[in-house]
């Protein structure tokens, strides 16, 4: 299965992608995670991305498209993958289409996590508190001010992807405001129809 999980930051895409990844044995490809790893490793990409990510803005399309193109080539992605946090712009979606077409691949579906954005700000504050309680460092971009910038970036640059994929007849939706297990259930029921 080749999937895209679409939704604003804090909608639960990452949590659900991890579960789907485990259930179907396909990797979760999170551009946010890959960029954070590049920042931690101090690679050229990481050095370019760090300040942008800390501000909550989007890293240039060429950077993330390159990262994803390389990652999709790895053996564990042969049987499919879940793209989490990519594409983030229509230009990235077009680049992804071209990239997949050149490999003779297509997407099965795009799953949009529908959420109440007002509640997301609270969720993100909770996530920051929980991370702190575990003694782990809180992501700089998870503070409420930067989170609002990320939400705004989502609204302006990423939300149009919903209509973009709906227009291609490729959009499914899940109610992301349900409890975590209920979202998983809805997702599993939905994805079962795409399994090979
Ligand atoms: P995330 O963990 O998906 O919320 O991503 C964290 C940050 O990484 C974002 O706020 C962006 O700065 C950057 N990022 C992640 N994915 C992308 C992408 N597809 N395009 C541009 N920037 C991205």
PDB file of C-alpha atoms and ligand atoms in Angstrom:
ATOM      1  CA  UNK A   1       0.000   0.000   0.000  1.00  0.00           C
ATOM      2  CA  UNK A   2       1.234   3.484  -0.817  1.00  0.00           C
ATOM      3  CA  UNK A   3      -0.455   6.082   1.312  1.00  0.00           C
ATOM      4  CA  UNK A   4      -0.357   9.755   2.188  1.00  0.00           C
ATOM      5  CA  UNK A   5      -1.579  10.935   5.582  1.00  0.00           C
ATOM      6  CA  UNK A   6      -2.779  14.520   5.346  1.00  0.00           C
ATOM      7  CA  UNK A   7      -3.795  16.821   8.170  1.00  0.00           C
ATOM      8  CA  UNK A   8      -2.627  19.745  10.263  1.00  0.00           C
ATOM      9  CA  UNK A   9       0.176  19.427  12.806  1.00  0.00           C
ATOM     10  CA  UNK A  10      -1.051  17.708  15.954  1.00  0.00           C
ATOM     11  CA  UNK A  11      -3.866  15.864  14.152  1.00  0.00           C
ATOM     12  CA  UNK A  12      -2.458  12.466  15.107  1.00  0.00           C
ATOM     13  CA  UNK A  13      -1.010  11.474  11.725  1.00  0.00           C
ATOM     14  CA  UNK A  14       2.285  10.329  13.222  1.00  0.00           C
ATOM     15  CA  UNK A  15       0.658   8.227  15.953  1.00  0.00           C
ATOM     16  CA  UNK A  16      -1.671   6.528  13.499  1.00  0.00           C
ATOM     17  CA  UNK A  17       1.030   6.092  10.860  1.00  0.00           C
ATOM     18  CA  UNK A  18       3.143   4.196  13.415  1.00  0.00           C
ATOM     19  CA  UNK A  19       0.235   1.828  14.063  1.00  0.00           C
ATOM     20  CA  UNK A  20      -0.556   1.285  10.388  1.00  0.00           C
ATOM     21  CA  UNK A  21       3.142   0.794   9.716  1.00  0.00           C
ATOM     22  CA  UNK A  22       3.316  -1.980  12.281  1.00  0.00           C
ATOM     23  CA  UNK A  23       0.088  -3.644  11.179  1.00  0.00           C
ATOM     24  CA  UNK A  24       0.906  -3.774   7.468  1.00  0.00           C
ATOM     25  CA  UNK A  25       4.705  -3.878   7.658  1.00  0.00           C
ATOM     26  CA  UNK A  26       5.234  -0.767   5.574  1.00  0.00           C
ATOM     27  CA  UNK A  27       7.517   2.051   6.747  1.00  0.00           C
ATOM     28  CA  UNK A  28       6.290   5.399   7.983  1.00  0.00           C
ATOM     29  CA  UNK A  29       8.165   8.063   6.060  1.00  0.00           C
ATOM     30  CA  UNK A  30       7.925  11.257   8.069  1.00  0.00           C
ATOM     31  CA  UNK A  31       9.735  14.178   6.446  1.00  0.00           C
ATOM     32  CA  UNK A  32       9.661  15.968   9.822  1.00  0.00           C
ATOM     33  CA  UNK A  33      11.486  13.021  11.455  1.00  0.00           C
ATOM     34  CA  UNK A  34      13.951  12.760   8.580  1.00  0.00           C
ATOM     35  CA  UNK A  35      14.689  16.488   8.740  1.00  0.00           C
ATOM     36  CA  UNK A  36      15.113  16.360  12.532  1.00  0.00           C
ATOM     37  CA  UNK A  37      17.563  13.469  12.064  1.00  0.00           C
ATOM     38  CA  UNK A  38      19.478  15.532   9.485  1.00  0.00           C
ATOM     39  CA  UNK A  39      19.595  18.481  11.912  1.00  0.00           C
ATOM     40  CA  UNK A  40      20.839  16.217  14.727  1.00  0.00           C
ATOM     41  CA  UNK A  41      23.495  14.706  12.458  1.00  0.00           C
ATOM     42  CA  UNK A  42      24.593  18.173  11.296  1.00  0.00           C
ATOM     43  CA  UNK A  43      24.400  17.278   7.586  1.00  0.00           C
ATOM     44  CA  UNK A  44      24.288  20.083   4.973  1.00  0.00           C
ATOM     45  CA  UNK A  45      20.516  19.536   4.632  1.00  0.00           C
ATOM     46  CA  UNK A  46      20.162  19.701   8.407  1.00  0.00           C
ATOM     47  CA  UNK A  47      22.135  22.932   8.610  1.00  0.00           C
ATOM     48  CA  UNK A  48      19.927  24.486   5.918  1.00  0.00           C
ATOM     49  CA  UNK A  49      16.705  23.275   7.548  1.00  0.00           C
ATOM     50  CA  UNK A  50      17.299  24.009  11.227  1.00  0.00           C
ATOM     51  CA  UNK A  51      16.392  27.705  11.484  1.00  0.00           C
ATOM     52  CA  UNK A  52      13.438  27.283   9.138  1.00  0.00           C
ATOM     53  CA  UNK A  53      12.036  24.404  11.184  1.00  0.00           C
ATOM     54  CA  UNK A  54      12.532  26.246  14.465  1.00  0.00           C
ATOM     55  CA  UNK A  55      10.432  29.110  13.087  1.00  0.00           C
ATOM     56  CA  UNK A  56       7.584  26.821  11.989  1.00  0.00           C
ATOM     57  CA  UNK A  57       7.911  27.657   8.279  1.00  0.00           C
ATOM     58  CA  UNK A  58       8.345  25.106   5.497  1.00  0.00           C
ATOM     59  CA  UNK A  59      11.716  23.871   4.278  1.00  0.00           C
ATOM     60  CA  UNK A  60      12.199  24.415   0.477  1.00  0.00           C
ATOM     61  CA  UNK A  61      10.391  21.884  -1.712  1.00  0.00           C
ATOM     62  CA  UNK A  62      13.590  20.783  -3.470  1.00  0.00           C
ATOM     63  CA  UNK A  63      15.120  19.718  -0.140  1.00  0.00           C
ATOM     64  CA  UNK A  64      12.232  17.521   0.992  1.00  0.00           C
ATOM     65  CA  UNK A  65      11.484  16.119  -2.460  1.00  0.00           C
ATOM     66  CA  UNK A  66      15.123  14.977  -2.652  1.00  0.00           C
ATOM     67  CA  UNK A  67      14.966  13.346   0.777  1.00  0.00           C
ATOM     68  CA  UNK A  68      11.775  11.449  -0.065  1.00  0.00           C
ATOM     69  CA  UNK A  69      13.008  10.362  -3.509  1.00  0.00           C
ATOM     70  CA  UNK A  70      16.076   8.772  -1.865  1.00  0.00           C
ATOM     71  CA  UNK A  71      14.112   7.186   0.974  1.00  0.00           C
ATOM     72  CA  UNK A  72      11.532   5.560  -1.315  1.00  0.00           C
ATOM     73  CA  UNK A  73      14.381   3.703  -3.050  1.00  0.00           C
ATOM     74  CA  UNK A  74      15.332   1.813   0.107  1.00  0.00           C
ATOM     75  CA  UNK A  75      14.458  -1.898   0.241  1.00  0.00           C
ATOM     76  CA  UNK A  76      11.983  -1.629   3.130  1.00  0.00           C
ATOM     77  CA  UNK A  77       9.766   0.671   1.028  1.00  0.00           C
ATOM     78  CA  UNK A  78       9.385  -1.852  -1.802  1.00  0.00           C
ATOM     79  CA  UNK A  79       6.038  -3.122  -0.487  1.00  0.00           C
ATOM     80  CA  UNK A  80       4.668   0.355   0.121  1.00  0.00           C
ATOM     81  CA  UNK A  81       4.941   3.235   2.563  1.00  0.00           C
ATOM     82  CA  UNK A  82       3.032   5.867   4.481  1.00  0.00           C
ATOM     83  CA  UNK A  83       4.007   9.438   3.749  1.00  0.00           C
ATOM     84  CA  UNK A  84       3.497  11.480   6.901  1.00  0.00           C
ATOM     85  CA  UNK A  85       4.001  15.230   6.536  1.00  0.00           C
ATOM     86  CA  UNK A  86       4.711  15.049   2.804  1.00  0.00           C
ATOM     87  CA  UNK A  87       3.557  16.417   0.384  1.00  0.00           C
ATOM     88  CA  UNK A  88       3.005  19.771   2.090  1.00  0.00           C
ATOM     89  CA  UNK A  89       2.392  21.894  -1.021  1.00  0.00           C
ATOM     90  CA  UNK A  90       0.748  21.355  -4.395  1.00  0.00           C
ATOM     91  CA  UNK A  91       4.216  21.672  -5.948  1.00  0.00           C
ATOM     92  CA  UNK A  92       5.432  18.799  -3.728  1.00  0.00           C
ATOM     93  CA  UNK A  93       2.370  16.759  -4.720  1.00  0.00           C
ATOM     94  CA  UNK A  94       3.181  17.302  -8.389  1.00  0.00           C
ATOM     95  CA  UNK A  95       6.831  16.388  -7.788  1.00  0.00           C
ATOM     96  CA  UNK A  96       5.708  13.235  -5.974  1.00  0.00           C
ATOM     97  CA  UNK A  97       3.417  12.274  -8.861  1.00  0.00           C
ATOM     98  CA  UNK A  98       6.254  12.666 -11.346  1.00  0.00           C
ATOM     99  CA  UNK A  99       8.666  10.777  -9.086  1.00  0.00           C
ATOM    100  CA  UNK A 100       6.287   7.840  -8.615  1.00  0.00           C
ATOM    101  CA  UNK A 101       5.324   7.759 -12.287  1.00  0.00           C
ATOM    102  CA  UNK A 102       9.006   7.548 -13.243  1.00  0.00           C
ATOM    103  CA  UNK A 103       9.276   4.462 -11.017  1.00  0.00           C
ATOM    104  CA  UNK A 104       6.057   2.972 -12.433  1.00  0.00           C
ATOM    105  CA  UNK A 105       4.315   3.436  -9.079  1.00  0.00           C
ATOM    106  CA  UNK A 106       1.057   5.035  -8.003  1.00  0.00           C
ATOM    107  CA  UNK A 107      -0.635   5.960  -4.749  1.00  0.00           C
ATOM    108  CA  UNK A 108      -3.491   3.925  -3.298  1.00  0.00           C
ATOM    109  CA  UNK A 109      -5.099   6.755  -1.380  1.00  0.00           C
ATOM    110  CA  UNK A 110      -4.706   9.970   0.585  1.00  0.00           C
ATOM    111  CA  UNK A 111      -6.208   9.901   4.074  1.00  0.00           C
ATOM    112  CA  UNK A 112      -7.171  13.269   5.497  1.00  0.00           C
ATOM    113  CA  UNK A 113      -7.382  13.584   9.285  1.00  0.00           C
ATOM    114  CA  UNK A 114     -10.287  15.936   9.914  1.00  0.00           C
ATOM    115  CA  UNK A 115      -9.871  17.856  13.175  1.00  0.00           C
ATOM    116  CA  UNK A 116     -11.062  20.922  15.031  1.00  0.00           C
ATOM    117  CA  UNK A 117      -8.109  23.297  14.744  1.00  0.00           C
ATOM    118  CA  UNK A 118      -9.034  25.215  17.897  1.00  0.00           C
ATOM    119  CA  UNK A 119      -8.531  22.041  19.922  1.00  0.00           C
ATOM    120  CA  UNK A 120      -5.192  21.314  18.281  1.00  0.00           C
ATOM    121  CA  UNK A 121      -3.496  24.145  20.120  1.00  0.00           C
ATOM    122  CA  UNK A 122      -4.508  22.477  23.391  1.00  0.00           C
ATOM    123  CA  UNK A 123      -3.358  19.075  22.148  1.00  0.00           C
ATOM    124  CA  UNK A 124       0.046  20.436  21.289  1.00  0.00           C
ATOM    125  CA  UNK A 125       0.402  22.007  24.742  1.00  0.00           C
ATOM    126  CA  UNK A 126      -0.479  18.616  26.278  1.00  0.00           C
ATOM    127  CA  UNK A 127       2.058  16.868  24.031  1.00  0.00           C
ATOM    128  CA  UNK A 128       4.733  19.332  25.202  1.00  0.00           C
ATOM    129  CA  UNK A 129       3.834  18.741  28.868  1.00  0.00           C
ATOM    130  CA  UNK A 130       3.864  14.943  28.460  1.00  0.00           C
ATOM    131  CA  UNK A 131       7.204  15.003  26.678  1.00  0.00           C
ATOM    132  CA  UNK A 132       8.639  17.147  29.446  1.00  0.00           C
ATOM    133  CA  UNK A 133       7.211  14.772  32.096  1.00  0.00           C
ATOM    134  CA  UNK A 134       9.063  11.878  30.421  1.00  0.00           C
ATOM    135  CA  UNK A 135      12.236  13.902  30.789  1.00  0.00           C
ATOM    136  CA  UNK A 136      12.622  14.260  27.030  1.00  0.00           C
ATOM    137  CA  UNK A 137      13.403  17.556  25.310  1.00  0.00           C
ATOM    138  CA  UNK A 138      10.346  19.383  23.941  1.00  0.00           C
ATOM    139  CA  UNK A 139      10.488  20.186  20.241  1.00  0.00           C
ATOM    140  CA  UNK A 140      11.173  23.888  19.776  1.00  0.00           C
ATOM    141  CA  UNK A 141       8.394  24.074  17.196  1.00  0.00           C
ATOM    142  CA  UNK A 142       5.892  22.577  19.655  1.00  0.00           C
ATOM    143  CA  UNK A 143       5.621  25.762  21.679  1.00  0.00           C
ATOM    144  CA  UNK A 144       2.190  27.372  21.209  1.00  0.00           C
ATOM    145  CA  UNK A 145       3.482  30.464  19.364  1.00  0.00           C
ATOM    146  CA  UNK A 146       5.450  28.496  16.780  1.00  0.00           C
ATOM    147  CA  UNK A 147       2.616  25.978  16.593  1.00  0.00           C
ATOM    148  CA  UNK A 148       0.304  28.745  15.369  1.00  0.00           C
ATOM    149  CA  UNK A 149       2.782  29.525  12.600  1.00  0.00           C
ATOM    150  CA  UNK A 150       2.807  25.830  11.626  1.00  0.00           C
ATOM    151  CA  UNK A 151      -0.993  25.814  11.582  1.00  0.00           C
ATOM    152  CA  UNK A 152      -1.005  28.910   9.391  1.00  0.00           C
ATOM    153  CA  UNK A 153       1.530  27.291   7.032  1.00  0.00           C
ATOM    154  CA  UNK A 154      -0.793  24.288   6.885  1.00  0.00           C
ATOM    155  CA  UNK A 155      -3.860  26.393   6.109  1.00  0.00           C
ATOM    156  CA  UNK A 156      -2.204  28.374   3.366  1.00  0.00           C
ATOM    157  CA  UNK A 157       0.082  25.842   1.738  1.00  0.00           C
ATOM    158  CA  UNK A 158      -1.089  22.339   2.599  1.00  0.00           C
ATOM    159  CA  UNK A 159      -4.887  22.467   3.052  1.00  0.00           C
ATOM    160  CA  UNK A 160      -5.388  22.951  -0.735  1.00  0.00           C
ATOM    161  CA  UNK A 161      -4.113  19.378  -1.157  1.00  0.00           C
ATOM    162  CA  UNK A 162      -7.442  18.131   0.165  1.00  0.00           C
ATOM    163  CA  UNK A 163      -9.334  19.500  -2.850  1.00  0.00           C
ATOM    164  CA  UNK A 164      -6.398  18.590  -5.098  1.00  0.00           C
ATOM    165  CA  UNK A 165      -6.633  14.881  -4.251  1.00  0.00           C
ATOM    166  CA  UNK A 166     -10.438  14.888  -3.949  1.00  0.00           C
ATOM    167  CA  UNK A 167     -10.496  16.157  -7.544  1.00  0.00           C
ATOM    168  CA  UNK A 168      -8.486  13.100  -8.560  1.00  0.00           C
ATOM    169  CA  UNK A 169     -10.926  10.836  -6.694  1.00  0.00           C
ATOM    170  CA  UNK A 170      -8.157   9.832  -4.285  1.00  0.00           C
ATOM    171  CA  UNK A 171      -9.260  11.274  -0.953  1.00  0.00           C
ATOM    172  CA  UNK A 172     -10.546   9.388   2.090  1.00  0.00           C
ATOM    173  CA  UNK A 173     -11.294  11.044   5.412  1.00  0.00           C
ATOM    174  CA  UNK A 174     -11.112   9.952   9.036  1.00  0.00           C
ATOM    175  CA  UNK A 175     -12.470  11.794  12.056  1.00  0.00           C
ATOM    176  CA  UNK A 176      -9.298  12.731  13.923  1.00  0.00           C
ATOM    177  CA  UNK A 177     -11.192  14.054  16.935  1.00  0.00           C
ATOM    178  CA  UNK A 178     -12.132  10.564  18.114  1.00  0.00           C
ATOM    179  CA  UNK A 179     -10.107   8.759  20.801  1.00  0.00           C
ATOM    180  CA  UNK A 180      -6.842   7.358  19.413  1.00  0.00           C
ATOM    181  CA  UNK A 181      -8.054   3.725  19.276  1.00  0.00           C
ATOM    182  CA  UNK A 182     -11.275   4.708  17.510  1.00  0.00           C
ATOM    183  CA  UNK A 183      -9.299   6.587  14.860  1.00  0.00           C
ATOM    184  CA  UNK A 184      -7.153   3.476  14.347  1.00  0.00           C
ATOM    185  CA  UNK A 185     -10.273   1.354  13.965  1.00  0.00           C
ATOM    186  CA  UNK A 186     -11.763   3.672  11.368  1.00  0.00           C
ATOM    187  CA  UNK A 187      -8.446   3.779   9.550  1.00  0.00           C
ATOM    188  CA  UNK A 188      -7.972   0.008   9.529  1.00  0.00           C
ATOM    189  CA  UNK A 189     -11.520  -0.511   8.201  1.00  0.00           C
ATOM    190  CA  UNK A 190     -10.820   2.032   5.487  1.00  0.00           C
ATOM    191  CA  UNK A 191      -7.400   0.715   4.469  1.00  0.00           C
ATOM    192  CA  UNK A 192      -8.460  -2.903   4.338  1.00  0.00           C
ATOM    193  CA  UNK A 193     -10.049  -2.216   0.982  1.00  0.00           C
ATOM    194  CA  UNK A 194      -6.685  -1.151  -0.470  1.00  0.00           C
ATOM    195  CA  UNK A 195      -4.594  -4.029   0.789  1.00  0.00           C
ATOM    196  CA  UNK A 196      -3.184  -6.142  -1.998  1.00  0.00           C
TER     197      UNK A 196
HETATM  198  P1  LIG B   1       6.358  17.802  11.168  1.00  0.00           P
HETATM  199  O1  LIG B   1       7.076  16.936  12.139  1.00  0.00           O
HETATM  200  O2  LIG B   1       5.792  17.038  10.001  1.00  0.00           O
HETATM  201  O3  LIG B   1       5.353  18.705  11.800  1.00  0.00           O
HETATM  202  O4  LIG B   1       7.481  18.765  10.523  1.00  0.00           O
HETATM  203  C1  LIG B   1       8.243  19.637  11.317  1.00  0.00           C
HETATM  204  C2  LIG B   1       8.840  20.734  10.449  1.00  0.00           C
HETATM  205  O5  LIG B   1       9.667  20.136   9.438  1.00  0.00           O
HETATM  206  C3  LIG B   1       7.829  21.558   9.677  1.00  0.00           C
HETATM  207  O6  LIG B   1       7.299  22.604  10.442  1.00  0.00           O
HETATM  208  C4  LIG B   1       8.673  22.053   8.511  1.00  0.00           C
HETATM  209  O7  LIG B   1       9.548  23.087   8.915  1.00  0.00           O
HETATM  210  C5  LIG B   1       9.539  20.844   8.205  1.00  0.00           C
HETATM  211  N1  LIG B   1       8.890  19.930   7.235  1.00  0.00           N
HETATM  212  C6  LIG B   1       8.466  18.653   7.455  1.00  0.00           C
HETATM  213  N2  LIG B   1       7.947  18.121   6.340  1.00  0.00           N
HETATM  214  C7  LIG B   1       8.037  19.087   5.386  1.00  0.00           C
HETATM  215  C8  LIG B   1       7.670  19.153   4.019  1.00  0.00           C
HETATM  216  N3  LIG B   1       7.077  18.121   3.379  1.00  0.00           N
HETATM  217  N4  LIG B   1       7.922  20.322   3.339  1.00  0.00           N
HETATM  218  C9  LIG B   1       8.504  21.364   3.945  1.00  0.00           C
HETATM  219  N5  LIG B   1       8.862  21.387   5.243  1.00  0.00           N
HETATM  220  C10 LIG B   1       8.652  20.250   5.952  1.00  0.00           C
END
